[in-house]
Coordinates of C-alpha atoms in Angstrom, one line a residue:
Chain A
X1 CA -104.6 -130.8 -11.8
X2 CA -107.3 -128.4 -10.8
X3 CA -110.3 -129.3 -8.7
X4 CA -113.3 -130.7 -10.5
X5 CA -116.0 -128.3 -9.4
X6 CA -118.9 -129.7 -11.5
X7 CA -119.1 -133.4 -12.4
X8 CA -121.9 -135.2 -14.3
X9 CA -121.7 -139.0 -14.9
X10 CA -124.0 -140.8 -17.2
X11 CA -126.9 -138.3 -16.6
X12 CA -130.2 -138.8 -18.2
X13 CA -133.2 -136.4 -17.7
X14 CA -136.7 -137.3 -18.8
X15 CA -139.7 -134.9 -18.7
X16 CA -142.4 -137.6 -18.3
X17 CA -141.6 -139.6 -21.5
X18 CA -139.7 -136.9 -23.2
X19 CA -135.9 -137.4 -23.3
X20 CA -134.2 -134.1 -22.6
X21 CA -130.6 -135.3 -21.8
X22 CA -129.0 -138.6 -22.7
X23 CA -125.9 -140.1 -21.1
X24 CA -124.1 -136.8 -20.4
X25 CA -120.7 -137.0 -19.0
X26 CA -119.1 -133.6 -18.2
X27 CA -116.5 -132.2 -15.9
X28 CA -115.8 -128.6 -15.3
X29 CA -112.8 -127.5 -13.3
X30 CA -112.3 -124.6 -10.9
X31 CA -111.6 -121.4 -12.7
X32 CA -112.7 -122.6 -16.1
X33 CA -114.6 -120.5 -18.6
X34 CA -117.0 -123.0 -20.1
X35 CA -119.6 -122.7 -22.7
X36 CA -122.5 -124.9 -23.7
X37 CA -123.9 -124.5 -27.2
X38 CA -126.5 -126.4 -29.2
X39 CA -129.7 -125.9 -31.2
X40 CA -133.0 -125.1 -29.6
X41 CA -134.5 -128.0 -27.5
X42 CA -131.0 -129.5 -27.1
X43 CA -131.4 -129.6 -23.4
X44 CA -129.0 -126.7 -22.6
X45 CA -131.3 -125.1 -20.0
X46 CA -132.0 -128.5 -18.6
X47 CA -128.3 -129.0 -18.0
X48 CA -128.1 -125.6 -16.3
X49 CA -131.1 -126.4 -14.1
X50 CA -129.4 -129.6 -13.0
X51 CA -126.3 -127.7 -12.0
X52 CA -128.2 -125.1 -10.0
X53 CA -130.3 -127.9 -8.3
X54 CA -133.7 -126.9 -9.8
X55 CA -134.2 -130.4 -11.1
X56 CA -132.8 -133.9 -10.4
X57 CA -131.4 -136.4 -13.0
X58 CA -133.6 -139.3 -13.8
X59 CA -130.5 -141.5 -14.0
X60 CA -126.9 -140.9 -13.3
X61 CA -125.1 -138.6 -10.8
X62 CA -124.3 -135.0 -10.6
X63 CA -122.0 -133.4 -8.1
X64 CA -121.4 -129.7 -7.6
X65 CA -118.7 -128.8 -4.9
X66 CA -118.8 -132.7 -4.4
X67 CA -122.4 -132.7 -3.4
X68 CA -125.8 -133.2 -5.0
X69 CA -126.8 -129.7 -6.0
X70 CA -130.3 -129.9 -4.6
X71 CA -128.7 -130.8 -1.3
X72 CA -126.3 -127.8 -1.2
X73 CA -128.2 -126.0 1.5
X74 CA -126.1 -123.0 2.7
X75 CA -123.5 -123.6 0.0
X76 CA -126.1 -122.7 -2.6
X77 CA -124.9 -119.0 -2.3
X78 CA -121.6 -120.2 -4.0
X79 CA -123.5 -120.5 -7.2
X80 CA -124.5 -117.3 -8.9
X81 CA -127.3 -117.6 -11.6
X82 CA -128.2 -115.2 -14.4
X83 CA -131.5 -116.2 -16.0
X84 CA -132.6 -115.6 -19.6
X85 CA -133.2 -112.0 -20.2
X86 CA -136.8 -112.5 -21.3
X87 CA -137.8 -114.6 -18.2
X88 CA -138.8 -111.7 -16.1
X89 CA -141.4 -108.9 -16.4
X90 CA -139.4 -105.8 -17.2
X91 CA -142.3 -103.6 -16.3
X92 CA -142.2 -104.9 -12.7
X93 CA -142.0 -101.8 -10.3
X94 CA -138.6 -102.3 -8.8
X95 CA -135.3 -100.3 -9.1
X96 CA -131.9 -101.6 -9.7
X97 CA -130.8 -101.7 -6.0
X98 CA -133.8 -103.7 -5.1
X99 CA -133.2 -106.3 -7.8
X100 CA -129.6 -106.7 -6.9
X101 CA -130.5 -107.0 -3.2
X102 CA -132.8 -109.9 -4.0
X103 CA -129.8 -112.0 -4.6
X104 CA -129.1 -111.6 -0.8
X105 CA -132.7 -112.4 0.4
X106 CA -132.0 -116.1 1.1
X107 CA -128.9 -115.3 3.0
X108 CA -130.6 -112.7 5.1
X109 CA -133.2 -115.2 6.1
X110 CA -137.0 -115.0 6.6
X111 CA -138.6 -112.2 8.7
X112 CA -135.6 -109.9 8.4
X113 CA -135.2 -106.8 6.1
X114 CA -131.8 -106.3 4.3
X115 CA -129.1 -104.8 6.5
X116 CA -126.1 -102.6 6.0
X117 CA -123.8 -105.5 5.0
X118 CA -126.3 -106.6 2.3
X119 CA -126.4 -103.1 0.8
X120 CA -122.7 -102.9 0.8
X121 CA -122.4 -106.3 -1.0
X122 CA -125.1 -105.3 -3.5
X123 CA -123.2 -101.9 -4.1
X124 CA -119.9 -103.7 -4.5
X125 CA -121.4 -106.1 -7.1
X126 CA -123.0 -103.2 -8.9
X127 CA -119.6 -101.4 -9.0
X128 CA -117.9 -104.5 -10.4
X129 CA -120.3 -104.6 -13.4
X130 CA -120.3 -100.9 -13.8
X131 CA -123.9 -100.0 -12.9
X132 CA -123.4 -98.3 -9.5
X133 CA -124.6 -95.0 -10.8
X134 CA -127.9 -96.6 -11.9
X135 CA -128.9 -97.9 -8.4
X136 CA -132.2 -96.0 -8.1
X137 CA -133.2 -96.3 -11.8
X138 CA -136.3 -98.4 -12.3
X139 CA -135.9 -101.7 -14.2
X140 CA -138.2 -100.6 -17.1
X141 CA -136.0 -97.6 -17.8
X142 CA -132.9 -99.7 -18.6
X143 CA -131.5 -100.8 -21.9
X144 CA -131.1 -104.5 -22.6
X145 CA -127.5 -104.4 -21.9
X146 CA -127.9 -102.5 -18.6
X147 CA -130.6 -104.9 -17.5
X148 CA -128.3 -107.8 -18.1
X149 CA -125.6 -106.3 -16.0
X150 CA -128.2 -105.8 -13.2
X151 CA -129.0 -109.5 -13.2
X152 CA -125.2 -110.3 -13.3
X153 CA -124.7 -108.0 -10.2
X154 CA -127.5 -109.8 -8.5
X155 CA -125.8 -113.1 -9.1
X156 CA -122.5 -111.6 -7.8
X157 CA -124.0 -110.1 -4.7
X158 CA -123.3 -113.3 -2.7
X159 CA -119.7 -113.4 -4.0
X160 CA -120.2 -116.8 -5.6
X161 CA -117.5 -119.2 -6.8
X162 CA -119.5 -120.5 -9.9
X163 CA -121.4 -118.2 -12.2
X164 CA -124.0 -119.8 -14.4
X165 CA -125.5 -117.8 -17.3
X166 CA -128.4 -118.8 -19.5
X167 CA -128.2 -117.0 -22.9
X168 CA -127.5 -113.7 -21.3
X169 CA -127.0 -111.8 -24.4
X170 CA -130.1 -112.8 -26.5
X171 CA -131.6 -109.7 -28.1
X172 CA -128.7 -107.5 -27.2
X173 CA -126.5 -105.8 -30.0
X174 CA -123.1 -107.0 -30.9
X175 CA -121.1 -104.3 -29.2
X176 CA -123.0 -104.7 -26.0
X177 CA -122.5 -108.5 -26.2
X178 CA -118.8 -108.1 -26.6
X179 CA -118.5 -105.7 -23.7
X180 CA -120.5 -108.2 -21.6
X181 CA -118.1 -111.0 -22.4
X182 CA -115.2 -108.6 -21.6
X183 CA -116.7 -108.3 -18.2
X184 CA -117.0 -112.0 -17.8
X185 CA -113.4 -112.3 -18.8
X186 CA -112.4 -110.0 -16.0
X187 CA -114.4 -112.0 -13.5
X188 CA -112.7 -115.1 -14.7
X189 CA -109.3 -113.6 -14.1
X190 CA -110.4 -113.1 -10.5
X191 CA -110.8 -116.9 -10.2
X192 CA -114.4 -117.3 -11.0
X193 CA -115.7 -120.6 -12.7
X194 CA -118.1 -119.5 -15.4
X195 CA -120.6 -121.8 -17.3
X196 CA -122.5 -120.0 -20.1
X197 CA -125.2 -121.2 -22.4
X198 CA -125.2 -119.3 -25.6
X199 CA -126.4 -119.0 -29.2
X200 CA -123.5 -116.6 -30.1
X201 CA -121.2 -119.4 -31.1
X202 CA -118.8 -117.1 -32.8
X203 CA -118.5 -114.7 -29.8
X204 CA -118.2 -117.4 -27.1
X205 CA -115.4 -119.2 -29.1
X206 CA -113.3 -116.1 -28.7
X207 CA -113.5 -116.0 -25.0
X208 CA -114.0 -119.5 -23.4
X209 CA -111.6 -122.3 -22.6
X210 CA -113.8 -125.1 -23.6
X211 CA -117.1 -125.6 -25.4
X212 CA -119.6 -128.5 -25.0
X213 CA -121.9 -129.0 -27.9
X214 CA -125.1 -130.5 -26.7
X215 CA -127.9 -132.1 -28.6
X216 CA -129.4 -134.2 -25.9
X217 CA -126.2 -136.1 -26.0
X218 CA -122.7 -134.4 -25.7
X219 CA -121.9 -134.2 -29.4
X220 CA -118.5 -132.6 -29.0
X221 CA -116.4 -131.3 -26.2
X222 CA -113.1 -129.5 -26.1
X223 CA -111.2 -126.4 -26.9
X224 CA -113.2 -124.0 -29.3
X225 CA -110.9 -124.5 -32.3
X226 CA -111.2 -128.2 -32.0
X227 CA -114.9 -128.4 -31.4
X228 CA -115.8 -126.0 -34.2
X229 CA -113.9 -128.1 -36.7
X230 CA -116.0 -131.2 -35.8
X231 CA -117.9 -132.5 -38.8
X232 CA -120.6 -133.4 -36.2
X233 CA -121.5 -129.8 -35.7
X234 CA -123.0 -129.7 -39.1
X235 CA -125.2 -132.7 -38.3
X236 CA -126.2 -131.0 -35.1
X237 CA -127.4 -127.8 -36.6
X238 CA -128.6 -129.3 -39.8
X239 CA -126.7 -126.7 -41.8
X240 CA -123.2 -125.9 -42.8
X241 CA -121.1 -124.4 -40.1
X242 CA -117.8 -122.9 -41.2
X243 CA -115.2 -121.9 -38.8
X244 CA -113.2 -118.8 -39.9
X245 CA -110.1 -117.7 -38.2
X246 CA -110.2 -114.0 -38.1
X247 CA -107.4 -112.0 -36.4
X248 CA -106.8 -115.2 -34.4
X249 CA -110.4 -115.0 -33.1
X250 CA -112.4 -117.9 -34.4
X251 CA -115.7 -116.9 -36.0
X252 CA -118.3 -119.2 -37.3
X253 CA -120.6 -118.7 -40.3
X254 CA -123.7 -120.6 -40.5
X255 CA -125.2 -121.1 -44.0
X256 CA -128.9 -121.7 -44.1
X257 CA -130.1 -124.5 -46.5
Chain B
X1 CA -173.7 -84.3 6.6
X2 CA -171.8 -86.9 8.6
X3 CA -174.5 -87.3 11.2
X4 CA -175.0 -90.8 9.7
X5 CA -171.8 -91.8 11.6
X6 CA -173.9 -91.7 14.7
X7 CA -175.5 -95.0 13.7
X8 CA -173.6 -98.0 15.0
X9 CA -174.2 -99.9 11.8
X10 CA -172.5 -97.1 9.8
X11 CA -169.6 -97.1 12.2
X12 CA -169.1 -100.9 11.8
X13 CA -169.5 -100.5 8.0
X14 CA -166.9 -97.8 7.9
X15 CA -164.4 -99.6 10.1
X16 CA -164.7 -102.9 8.1
X17 CA -164.6 -100.9 4.8
X18 CA -161.3 -99.3 5.8
X19 CA -159.7 -102.6 6.8
X20 CA -160.9 -104.4 3.7
X21 CA -159.7 -101.5 1.6
X22 CA -156.2 -101.8 3.1
X23 CA -156.0 -105.6 3.0
X24 CA -157.3 -106.0 -0.6
X25 CA -155.1 -103.3 -1.9
X26 CA -152.0 -104.9 -0.4
X27 CA -152.7 -108.4 -1.5
X28 CA -153.9 -107.1 -4.8
X29 CA -150.4 -105.8 -5.6
X30 CA -149.1 -109.3 -5.6
X31 CA -152.1 -110.6 -7.6
X32 CA -151.8 -107.9 -10.3
X33 CA -148.0 -108.1 -10.6
X34 CA -147.9 -112.0 -10.6
X35 CA -150.8 -112.0 -13.1
X36 CA -153.1 -114.4 -11.1
X37 CA -156.3 -112.3 -11.1
X38 CA -158.2 -115.4 -12.1
X39 CA -157.1 -117.3 -8.9
X40 CA -158.6 -114.5 -6.9
X41 CA -161.9 -114.7 -8.8
X42 CA -161.8 -118.5 -8.5
X43 CA -161.4 -118.5 -4.8
X44 CA -164.1 -115.8 -4.5
X45 CA -166.6 -118.0 -6.2
X46 CA -165.6 -120.9 -4.0
X47 CA -166.7 -118.9 -1.0
X48 CA -170.2 -119.3 -2.3
X49 CA -170.1 -123.0 -1.4
X50 CA -168.6 -122.2 2.0
X51 CA -171.3 -119.5 2.8
X52 CA -174.1 -121.8 1.7
X53 CA -172.6 -124.6 4.0
X54 CA -172.6 -122.1 6.9
X55 CA -176.2 -121.4 6.5
X56 CA -177.0 -125.1 6.1
X57 CA -175.2 -125.9 9.4
X58 CA -176.5 -122.8 11.1
X59 CA -173.1 -121.3 11.9
X60 CA -171.6 -117.9 10.9
X61 CA -170.9 -118.4 7.0
X62 CA -167.7 -116.6 7.3
X63 CA -166.2 -119.5 9.2
X64 CA -167.2 -122.1 6.6
X65 CA -166.1 -119.7 3.9
X66 CA -162.6 -119.5 5.4
X67 CA -162.3 -123.3 5.2
X68 CA -163.7 -123.5 1.7
X69 CA -161.5 -120.8 0.3
X70 CA -158.3 -122.1 1.9
X71 CA -158.9 -125.6 0.6
X72 CA -159.8 -124.3 -2.9
X73 CA -156.7 -122.1 -3.0
X74 CA -154.5 -124.9 -1.9
X75 CA -156.2 -127.3 -4.4
X76 CA -155.5 -124.9 -7.3
X77 CA -152.0 -124.5 -6.1
X78 CA -151.4 -128.2 -5.7
X79 CA -152.9 -129.1 -9.1
X80 CA -151.0 -126.4 -11.0
X81 CA -147.7 -126.9 -9.0
X82 CA -144.9 -128.1 -11.2
X83 CA -147.2 -127.6 -14.2
X84 CA -149.3 -130.7 -13.5
X85 CA -152.1 -128.9 -15.2
X86 CA -152.4 -125.2 -16.2
X87 CA -153.2 -122.8 -13.4
X88 CA -156.3 -121.4 -15.2
X89 CA -157.6 -124.9 -15.9
X90 CA -157.3 -125.7 -12.2
X91 CA -159.1 -122.5 -11.3
X92 CA -161.8 -123.3 -13.9
X93 CA -162.5 -126.7 -12.3
X94 CA -162.8 -125.4 -8.8
X95 CA -164.6 -122.2 -9.9
X96 CA -167.7 -124.1 -11.1
X97 CA -167.6 -127.1 -8.8
X98 CA -167.6 -125.1 -5.5
X99 CA -170.5 -123.0 -7.0
X100 CA -172.3 -126.2 -7.7
X101 CA -171.8 -127.4 -4.1
X102 CA -173.2 -124.1 -2.9
X103 CA -176.3 -124.7 -5.0
X104 CA -176.7 -128.2 -3.7
X105 CA -176.3 -127.0 -0.1
X106 CA -179.0 -124.4 -0.7
X107 CA -181.2 -127.1 -2.1
X108 CA -180.9 -129.0 1.1
X109 CA -182.0 -126.1 3.1
X110 CA -185.7 -125.8 4.0
X111 CA -187.2 -122.6 2.4
X112 CA -185.3 -119.8 0.6
X113 CA -182.7 -118.0 2.5
X114 CA -182.7 -114.3 1.8
X115 CA -179.4 -113.6 3.5
X116 CA -177.6 -115.4 0.8
X117 CA -178.2 -112.5 -1.6
X118 CA -176.2 -110.3 0.8
X119 CA -173.2 -112.5 0.4
X120 CA -173.5 -112.6 -3.4
X121 CA -173.7 -108.8 -3.8
X122 CA -172.4 -107.5 -0.5
X123 CA -174.2 -106.0 2.4
X124 CA -171.7 -103.8 4.2
X125 CA -174.6 -102.1 6.2
X126 CA -175.4 -105.5 7.7
X127 CA -172.0 -106.1 9.2
X128 CA -172.5 -107.5 12.7
X129 CA -170.2 -107.2 15.7
X130 CA -169.1 -110.8 15.2
X131 CA -168.3 -110.0 11.5
X132 CA -166.3 -107.0 12.6
X133 CA -164.2 -109.1 15.0
X134 CA -163.6 -111.6 12.3
X135 CA -162.6 -108.8 9.8
X136 CA -160.2 -107.2 12.3
X137 CA -158.5 -110.5 13.3
X138 CA -158.3 -111.7 9.7
X139 CA -157.0 -108.4 8.6
X140 CA -154.4 -108.3 11.3
X141 CA -153.1 -111.8 10.4
X142 CA -152.9 -111.1 6.7
X143 CA -151.1 -107.8 7.2
X144 CA -148.7 -109.3 9.7
X145 CA -147.7 -112.0 7.2
X146 CA -147.3 -109.5 4.5
X147 CA -145.0 -107.4 6.7
X148 CA -142.7 -110.1 8.0
X149 CA -142.5 -112.0 4.6
X150 CA -142.5 -108.8 2.5
X151 CA -139.2 -109.4 0.7
X152 CA -139.9 -113.1 0.0
X153 CA -143.4 -112.3 -1.4
X154 CA -142.0 -109.6 -3.6
X155 CA -139.1 -111.9 -4.8
X156 CA -141.4 -114.9 -5.8
X157 CA -143.8 -112.3 -7.5
X158 CA -140.9 -110.9 -9.5
X159 CA -138.9 -114.0 -10.3
X160 CA -139.9 -117.3 -8.8
X161 CA -137.3 -119.3 -10.4
X162 CA -134.5 -117.1 -9.3
X163 CA -135.9 -117.0 -5.8
X164 CA -135.8 -120.8 -5.8
X165 CA -132.2 -120.9 -7.1
X166 CA -131.0 -118.7 -4.3
X167 CA -132.6 -120.9 -1.7
X168 CA -135.9 -119.2 -0.9
X169 CA -138.6 -121.8 0.1
X170 CA -140.7 -120.7 -2.9
X171 CA -143.3 -123.4 -2.7
X172 CA -144.1 -122.6 0.9
X173 CA -144.2 -118.9 0.2
X174 CA -146.5 -119.4 -2.9
X175 CA -148.9 -121.4 -0.8
X176 CA -148.8 -118.8 1.9
X177 CA -149.7 -116.2 -0.8
X178 CA -152.6 -118.3 -2.0
X179 CA -153.8 -118.6 1.7
X180 CA -153.6 -114.8 2.1
X181 CA -155.7 -114.4 -1.0
X182 CA -158.2 -116.8 0.3
X183 CA -158.5 -115.0 3.6
X184 CA -158.7 -111.7 1.9
X185 CA -161.5 -112.9 -0.2
X186 CA -163.5 -114.2 2.9
X187 CA -162.8 -110.8 4.5
X188 CA -164.3 -108.9 1.6
X189 CA -167.4 -110.9 0.7
X190 CA -169.5 -109.3 3.3
X191 CA -168.8 -105.8 1.9
X192 CA -168.8 -106.2 -1.8
X193 CA -170.0 -109.7 -2.3
X194 CA -168.8 -112.8 -3.9
X195 CA -169.4 -111.7 -7.4
X196 CA -167.7 -108.3 -7.0
X197 CA -164.7 -109.1 -4.8
X198 CA -162.3 -109.4 -7.7
X199 CA -162.8 -105.7 -8.3
X200 CA -161.5 -104.8 -4.8
X201 CA -158.6 -107.2 -5.2
X202 CA -157.4 -106.0 -8.6
X203 CA -158.6 -102.5 -9.4
X204 CA -156.8 -100.4 -6.7
X205 CA -153.5 -102.2 -7.5
X206 CA -154.0 -101.8 -11.2
X207 CA -154.7 -98.1 -10.6
X208 CA -151.5 -97.8 -8.6
X209 CA -149.5 -99.7 -11.3
X210 CA -150.4 -96.9 -13.7
X211 CA -148.8 -94.3 -11.6
X212 CA -145.5 -95.5 -10.3
X213 CA -142.5 -97.7 -11.0
X214 CA -141.6 -98.3 -7.4
X215 CA -142.9 -101.4 -5.4
X216 CA -143.5 -99.8 -2.1
X217 CA -145.0 -96.7 -3.7
X218 CA -147.4 -98.9 -5.7
X219 CA -148.5 -100.5 -2.5
X220 CA -149.0 -97.1 -0.9
X221 CA -151.0 -95.8 -3.8
X222 CA -153.0 -99.0 -4.0
X223 CA -154.0 -98.6 -0.3
X224 CA -154.8 -95.1 -0.9
X225 CA -157.2 -95.7 -3.8
X226 CA -158.7 -98.9 -2.2
X227 CA -159.5 -97.1 1.1
X228 CA -160.7 -93.9 -0.4
X229 CA -162.7 -95.6 -3.0
X230 CA -164.4 -97.8 -0.4
X231 CA -165.3 -94.9 1.9
X232 CA -166.4 -92.7 -1.0
X233 CA -168.6 -95.6 -2.4
X234 CA -170.0 -96.3 1.1
X235 CA -171.2 -92.7 1.7
X236 CA -172.4 -92.4 -1.9
X237 CA -174.5 -95.5 -1.7
X238 CA -176.0 -94.2 1.5
X239 CA -176.9 -90.8 0.0
X240 CA -178.0 -92.2 -3.4
X241 CA -179.8 -95.2 -1.8
X242 CA -177.9 -97.6 -4.1
X243 CA -176.3 -101.0 -3.3
X244 CA -173.2 -100.4 -1.5
X245 CA -170.9 -103.1 -2.9
X246 CA -171.8 -102.2 -6.5
X247 CA -171.3 -98.4 -5.7
X248 CA -167.9 -99.1 -4.3
X249 CA -166.9 -101.1 -7.3
X250 CA -168.1 -98.4 -9.7
X251 CA -166.2 -95.7 -7.7
X252 CA -162.9 -97.6 -7.8
X253 CA -163.3 -98.4 -11.4
X254 CA -163.8 -94.7 -12.3
X255 CA -160.6 -93.9 -10.3
X256 CA -158.9 -96.6 -12.3
X257 CA -159.9 -95.0 -15.7
X258 CA -158.9 -91.6 -14.5
X259 CA -155.5 -92.9 -13.6
X260 CA -155.2 -94.6 -17.0
X261 CA -155.8 -91.1 -18.6
X262 CA -153.3 -89.4 -16.3
X263 CA -150.8 -92.1 -16.3
X264 CA -147.3 -90.5 -16.9
X265 CA -146.0 -93.7 -18.6
X266 CA -146.8 -95.1 -21.9
X267 CA -146.0 -98.7 -20.9
X268 CA -146.5 -100.3 -24.2
X269 CA -144.1 -97.9 -25.9
X270 CA -141.3 -98.2 -23.3
X271 CA -141.6 -102.0 -23.6
X272 CA -141.0 -101.8 -27.3
X273 CA -138.1 -99.6 -27.1
X274 CA -136.3 -101.3 -24.3
X275 CA -136.9 -104.8 -25.8
X276 CA -135.0 -103.8 -29.0

């Protein structure tokens, strides 16, 4: 049995009076490629924010590496986070190298500029995701797919053990999305635990080990082919979801009402 | 032509103009990129209350303005932290209330104080030696913080959430940034005045933003435009016999519009293409 690296027990999150998560129990093991899907407002981002320690549960317990995530301290660097693509100002005057180096800032500590080791780690992360040749390119001159790889490289610059991604491929075309997932697949082969929130149900199903369907509560949880057969999925999306097996890759078609 | 530099008041004006040009342009880069121009304007108006209190108590108004601006900045930061209320709402509340306090303080004073006008619209030619010492010390403090916490300030300006996730003490850095803005405002009111200080904070940085896509270069250009605009405005106002603060603001605004015309990038277009 592999180590449980993320554990949530009876977790509730309220924003003032608004219920965001209700009695969520979830365990993610070391080396697992895990996806969280669900409609808008289902609490997916809230769940990620819990894991990375940005918010605390109102009720229940959450452990990452056996500790409360907001108390991780130095171990925080073991979690790499890739935010939503639209969450930053893409016209901000920075280049690729600078953005990737930002991942190292907290490790460098206050009052000190990045050193040689930091630049090496940044470059290594850029090579891993295939953007080393873009290091001096400014952020505004990148395509959506390239930009996403920059944020992935930033998350990898601390050589994390867990990678958390929040809808990384929103607004990116299908080919780019697939090559991004191939890249995640490679990272996973190196032993990385990956948790990804996504809207691309069909795409994630082809790559991940397990899917958690969230709609404030955990509606379904398990292997992709089991989860996507769930009749509850229809209730969750309020529309018909049909799973199609296509060259052994599950695809899902969603019919609008 | 430069014989006016023999006057000691002109030397003081020039030195404080250069320091302010540098400090405003540096802090302005964070303000423009983080999109918090309104906080700068709010804190500037708060200084009116501080200046009036200084006159009422008979001490250098810059000292009371420092206290007023810092507390206003922290108040805005505290109220808007964790989205308790929206940032611009917090600014709006402090904006008017601190001005109101200033008016009440003036009312408590016996007789009308002419000097107050200098703080509203700037009086760089009336910079005293004490003012100059305050300017130099504050300028040194602000720039030191900017240099030693450069990477953290840049990170929270670019992506505060990500900075927090990686373990940067973002709340402390954010309050530090607000404090630096407050001190910068105090530093500048003697030169361009409470009403016009936003221009010195925002315009040079906005000009630099048109011309580069590199952070350090943006800071360099911002300083270049801020300092040269302040010096040019100062001399122009002397020769044309116009109000120096207003002249400086007009000059840096003209530089801004020239940069807009010469800007090599078509930001809106690039944004549309790369978003797709």
